[in-house]
PDB file of C-alpha atoms in Angstrom:
ATOM      1  CA  MET A   1     106.996  99.824  79.673  1.00  0.00           C
ATOM      2  CA  PHE A   2     108.788 102.179  82.036  1.00  0.00           C
ATOM      3  CA  THR A   3     112.322 103.539  81.604  1.00  0.00           C
ATOM      4  CA  ILE A   4     114.807 102.816  84.401  1.00  0.00           C
ATOM      5  CA  ARG A   5     118.474 103.763  84.015  1.00  0.00           C
ATOM      6  CA  VAL A   6     121.464 104.002  86.331  1.00  0.00           C
ATOM      7  CA  GLN A   7     124.262 105.810  84.537  1.00  0.00           C
ATOM      8  CA  HIS A   8     127.409 107.896  84.864  1.00  0.00           C
ATOM      9  CA  HIS A   9     126.569 110.490  82.218  1.00  0.00           C
ATOM     10  CA  ASP A  10     124.175 113.400  82.634  1.00  0.00           C
ATOM     11  CA  PHE A  11     120.590 113.351  81.361  1.00  0.00           C
ATOM     12  CA  ASP A  12     118.632 115.906  79.358  1.00  0.00           C
ATOM     13  CA  LEU A  13     115.281 116.691  80.976  1.00  0.00           C
ATOM     14  CA  SER A  14     113.858 118.213  77.791  1.00  0.00           C
ATOM     15  CA  ALA A  15     114.858 115.191  75.700  1.00  0.00           C
ATOM     16  CA  GLU A  16     113.360 112.734  78.216  1.00  0.00           C
ATOM     17  CA  HIS A  17     110.169 114.797  78.339  1.00  0.00           C
ATOM     18  CA  ALA A  18     109.966 114.837  74.521  1.00  0.00           C
ATOM     19  CA  LEU A  19     110.403 111.042  74.365  1.00  0.00           C
ATOM     20  CA  VAL A  20     107.391 110.521  76.613  1.00  0.00           C
ATOM     21  CA  ARG A  21     105.262 112.939  74.582  1.00  0.00           C
ATOM     22  CA  ALA A  22     106.313 111.231  71.346  1.00  0.00           C
ATOM     23  CA  ARG A  23     105.376 107.770  72.681  1.00  0.00           C
ATOM     24  CA  HIS A  24     101.918 108.747  73.984  1.00  0.00           C
ATOM     25  CA  ARG A  25      99.189 110.929  72.505  1.00  0.00           C
ATOM     26  CA  ASP A  26      96.843 110.386  75.472  1.00  0.00           C
ATOM     27  CA  VAL A  27      99.042 112.140  78.069  1.00  0.00           C
ATOM     28  CA  GLY A  28      97.377 115.070  79.815  1.00  0.00           C
ATOM     29  CA  ALA A  29     100.085 115.754  82.398  1.00  0.00           C
ATOM     30  CA  ILE A  30     103.794 115.142  82.839  1.00  0.00           C
ATOM     31  CA  THR A  31     105.439 115.906  86.156  1.00  0.00           C
ATOM     32  CA  SER A  32     109.114 115.726  86.903  1.00  0.00           C
ATOM     33  CA  PHE A  33     111.537 115.958  89.781  1.00  0.00           C
ATOM     34  CA  VAL A  34     115.238 116.657  89.281  1.00  0.00           C
ATOM     35  CA  GLY A  35     117.553 116.207  92.260  1.00  0.00           C
ATOM     36  CA  VAL A  36     120.720 118.302  92.255  1.00  0.00           C
ATOM     37  CA  VAL A  37     123.998 118.126  94.244  1.00  0.00           C
ATOM     38  CA  ARG A  38     124.060 120.858  96.913  1.00  0.00           C
ATOM     39  CA  ASP A  39     127.259 122.691  97.834  1.00  0.00           C
ATOM     40  CA  ILE A  40     126.408 122.428 101.536  1.00  0.00           C
ATOM     41  CA  ASN A  41     124.950 119.652 103.694  1.00  0.00           C
ATOM     42  CA  ASP A  42     124.612 119.389 107.461  1.00  0.00           C
ATOM     43  CA  GLY A  43     126.426 122.706 107.857  1.00  0.00           C
ATOM     44  CA  SER A  44     129.530 121.722 105.879  1.00  0.00           C
ATOM     45  CA  GLY A  45     130.618 122.745 102.421  1.00  0.00           C
ATOM     46  CA  VAL A  46     130.488 119.959  99.836  1.00  0.00           C
ATOM     47  CA  SER A  47     133.003 120.034  96.984  1.00  0.00           C
ATOM     48  CA  GLN A  48     131.867 116.765  95.388  1.00  0.00           C
ATOM     49  CA  MET A  49     129.649 113.746  95.906  1.00  0.00           C
ATOM     50  CA  SER A  50     130.401 110.167  94.905  1.00  0.00           C
ATOM     51  CA  LEU A  51     127.479 107.800  94.361  1.00  0.00           C
ATOM     52  CA  GLU A  52     127.743 104.028  94.329  1.00  0.00           C
ATOM     53  CA  HIS A  53     125.131 101.344  93.754  1.00  0.00           C
ATOM     54  CA  TYR A  54     124.652  97.608  93.634  1.00  0.00           C
ATOM     55  CA  PRO A  55     124.253  96.766  89.900  1.00  0.00           C
ATOM     56  CA  GLY A  56     121.183  94.712  89.100  1.00  0.00           C
ATOM     57  CA  MET A  57     119.746  95.056  92.578  1.00  0.00           C
ATOM     58  CA  THR A  58     119.407  98.822  92.218  1.00  0.00           C
ATOM     59  CA  GLU A  59     117.576  98.638  88.890  1.00  0.00           C
ATOM     60  CA  ALA A  60     115.267  95.927  90.258  1.00  0.00           C
ATOM     61  CA  ALA A  61     114.443  98.076  93.294  1.00  0.00           C
ATOM     62  CA  LEU A  62     113.660 101.061  91.058  1.00  0.00           C
ATOM     63  CA  LYS A  63     111.409  98.916  88.851  1.00  0.00           C
ATOM     64  CA  ARG A  64     109.508  97.678  91.922  1.00  0.00           C
ATOM     65  CA  ILE A  65     109.003 101.239  93.144  1.00  0.00           C
ATOM     66  CA  VAL A  66     107.661 102.413  89.766  1.00  0.00           C
ATOM     67  CA  ASN A  67     105.450  99.331  89.421  1.00  0.00           C
ATOM     68  CA  ASP A  68     104.062  99.935  92.931  1.00  0.00           C
ATOM     69  CA  ALA A  69     103.242 103.519  91.918  1.00  0.00           C
ATOM     70  CA  ALA A  70     101.558 102.258  88.746  1.00  0.00           C
ATOM     71  CA  GLY A  71      99.416  99.999  90.926  1.00  0.00           C
ATOM     72  CA  ARG A  72      98.176 103.024  92.884  1.00  0.00           C
ATOM     73  CA  TRP A  73      97.772 105.582  90.096  1.00  0.00           C
ATOM     74  CA  ASN A  74      96.925 105.416  86.405  1.00  0.00           C
ATOM     75  CA  ILE A  75     100.411 106.045  85.053  1.00  0.00           C
ATOM     76  CA  ILE A  76     100.828 106.076  81.292  1.00  0.00           C
ATOM     77  CA  ASP A  77     104.625 106.316  81.375  1.00  0.00           C
ATOM     78  CA  ALA A  78     107.441 106.837  83.870  1.00  0.00           C
ATOM     79  CA  THR A  79     111.165 107.458  83.662  1.00  0.00           C
ATOM     80  CA  VAL A  80     113.660 107.148  86.505  1.00  0.00           C
ATOM     81  CA  ILE A  81     117.286 108.004  85.803  1.00  0.00           C
ATOM     82  CA  HIS A  82     119.804 107.982  88.652  1.00  0.00           C
ATOM     83  CA  ARG A  83     123.413 108.945  88.182  1.00  0.00           C
ATOM     84  CA  ILE A  84     126.416 107.300  89.807  1.00  0.00           C
ATOM     85  CA  GLY A  85     130.074 108.257  89.979  1.00  0.00           C
ATOM     86  CA  THR A  86     131.607 111.547  91.057  1.00  0.00           C
ATOM     87  CA  LEU A  87     129.406 114.635  90.792  1.00  0.00           C
ATOM     88  CA  GLN A  88     129.982 118.319  91.513  1.00  0.00           C
ATOM     89  CA  PRO A  89     127.667 120.871  93.158  1.00  0.00           C
ATOM     90  CA  SER A  90     124.812 121.822  90.800  1.00  0.00           C
ATOM     91  CA  ASP A  91     125.141 118.534  88.833  1.00  0.00           C
ATOM     92  CA  GLN A  92     121.907 116.622  88.298  1.00  0.00           C
ATOM     93  CA  ILE A  93     121.638 113.413  90.317  1.00  0.00           C
ATOM     94  CA  VAL A  94     118.191 111.974  89.656  1.00  0.00           C
ATOM     95  CA  LEU A  95     115.227 112.392  87.347  1.00  0.00           C
ATOM     96  CA  VAL A  96     111.752 111.102  88.104  1.00  0.00           C
ATOM     97  CA  LEU A  97     109.285 111.812  85.317  1.00  0.00           C
ATOM     98  CA  VAL A  98     105.666 110.593  85.380  1.00  0.00           C
ATOM     99  CA  ALA A  99     102.996 110.895  82.687  1.00  0.00           C
ATOM    100  CA  SER A 100      99.282 110.356  83.201  1.00  0.00           C
ATOM    101  CA  ARG A 101      95.987 111.622  81.855  1.00  0.00           C
ATOM    102  CA  HIS A 102      95.437 113.949  84.818  1.00  0.00           C
ATOM    103  CA  ARG A 103      97.804 116.132  86.876  1.00  0.00           C
ATOM    104  CA  ARG A 104      96.875 114.865  90.359  1.00  0.00           C
ATOM    105  CA  GLN A 105      97.874 111.292  89.485  1.00  0.00           C
ATOM    106  CA  ALA A 106     101.130 112.470  87.906  1.00  0.00           C
ATOM    107  CA  PHE A 107     102.034 114.680  90.889  1.00  0.00           C
ATOM    108  CA  GLU A 108     101.265 112.018  93.495  1.00  0.00           C
ATOM    109  CA  ALA A 109     102.979 109.191  91.630  1.00  0.00           C
ATOM    110  CA  CYS A 110     106.097 111.310  91.061  1.00  0.00           C
ATOM    111  CA  GLU A 111     106.314 112.214  94.744  1.00  0.00           C
ATOM    112  CA  TYR A 112     105.697 108.598  95.798  1.00  0.00           C
ATOM    113  CA  ILE A 113     108.457 107.306  93.505  1.00  0.00           C
ATOM    114  CA  MET A 114     110.941 109.860  94.829  1.00  0.00           C
ATOM    115  CA  ASP A 115     110.036 109.189  98.470  1.00  0.00           C
ATOM    116  CA  PHE A 116     110.540 105.435  98.057  1.00  0.00           C
ATOM    117  CA  LEU A 117     113.670 105.874  95.931  1.00  0.00           C
ATOM    118  CA  LYS A 118     115.282 107.724  98.859  1.00  0.00           C
ATOM    119  CA  THR A 119     114.577 104.855 101.270  1.00  0.00           C
ATOM    120  CA  ARG A 120     114.414 101.647  99.227  1.00  0.00           C
ATOM    121  CA  ALA A 121     116.911 101.947  96.379  1.00  0.00           C
ATOM    122  CA  PRO A 122     120.433 100.727  97.223  1.00  0.00           C
ATOM    123  CA  PHE A 123     122.549 103.828  96.587  1.00  0.00           C
ATOM    124  CA  TRP A 124     125.414 105.026  98.760  1.00  0.00           C
ATOM    125  CA  LYS A 125     126.560 108.638  98.803  1.00  0.00           C
ATOM    126  CA  LYS A 126     129.906 109.967  99.985  1.00  0.00           C
ATOM    127  CA  GLU A 127     130.493 113.711 100.282  1.00  0.00           C
ATOM    128  CA  THR A 128     133.855 115.430 100.145  1.00  0.00           C
ATOM    129  CA  THR A 129     134.015 118.351 102.603  1.00  0.00           C
ATOM    130  CA  PRO A 130     136.829 120.581 103.919  1.00  0.00           C
ATOM    131  CA  ASP A 131     137.143 118.102 106.825  1.00  0.00           C
ATOM    132  CA  GLY A 132     137.486 115.058 104.538  1.00  0.00           C
ATOM    133  CA  SER A 133     135.083 112.496 103.105  1.00  0.00           C
ATOM    134  CA  ARG A 134     131.987 111.175 104.860  1.00  0.00           C
ATOM    135  CA  TRP A 135     129.220 108.758 103.990  1.00  0.00           C
ATOM    136  CA  VAL A 136     125.765 110.332 103.953  1.00  0.00           C
ATOM    137  CA  ASP A 137     123.503 108.692 106.527  1.00  0.00           C
ATOM    138  CA  ALA A 138     119.838 107.917 105.969  1.00  0.00           C
ATOM    139  CA  ARG A 139     117.571 110.730 107.110  1.00  0.00           C
ATOM    140  CA  SER A 140     114.546 110.359 109.328  1.00  0.00           C
ATOM    141  CA  VAL A 141     112.646 112.877 107.166  1.00  0.00           C
ATOM    142  CA  ASP A 142     112.989 110.465 104.225  1.00  0.00           C
ATOM    143  CA  ASP A 143     111.641 107.600 106.337  1.00  0.00           C
ATOM    144  CA  ASP A 144     108.760 109.823 107.470  1.00  0.00           C
ATOM    145  CA  ALA A 145     107.949 110.743 103.853  1.00  0.00           C
ATOM    146  CA  GLN A 146     107.840 107.077 102.864  1.00  0.00           C
ATOM    147  CA  GLN A 147     105.735 106.065 105.866  1.00  0.00           C
ATOM    148  CA  ARG A 148     102.996 108.573 105.085  1.00  0.00           C
ATOM    149  CA  TRP A 149     102.282 106.664 101.862  1.00  0.00           C
ATOM    150  CA  GLU A 150     101.921 103.420 103.781  1.00  0.00           C
ATOM    151  CA  ALA A 151      99.200 105.035 105.888  1.00  0.00           C
ATOM    152  CA  LYS A 152      97.195 105.871 102.739  1.00  0.00           C
TER     153      LYS A 152
END
């Protein structure tokens, strides 16, 4: 069973890592990605970011993404935690953690999950800048990253 959480409060990477190791003795590799709020985006300073989601739909989308990854790679365990609410620069936004027997599978599955999370999970981000608030648009680089997996 995989762990999927959407939450306001911060997460502890070390604690999440330890939980996976405690649940599985056959893990040979654990990879992780932690996304962090930047203090600048598209040339403007960012003083805070607000994240919204569609409850229920968001968790279901994240589960589908992780299950799709598990269908491609031999994943022993996976954790996806995405924060919502108001965050400040340097705050953690997202954790993707993948455990497998071998590093290549863990690396690829982690990257796949993050690439699809950016394009398929219903989150909305609003940045506060010196010029006011603005919604963050989808990026073509995220679409490109997702599409490369569809070619494989």
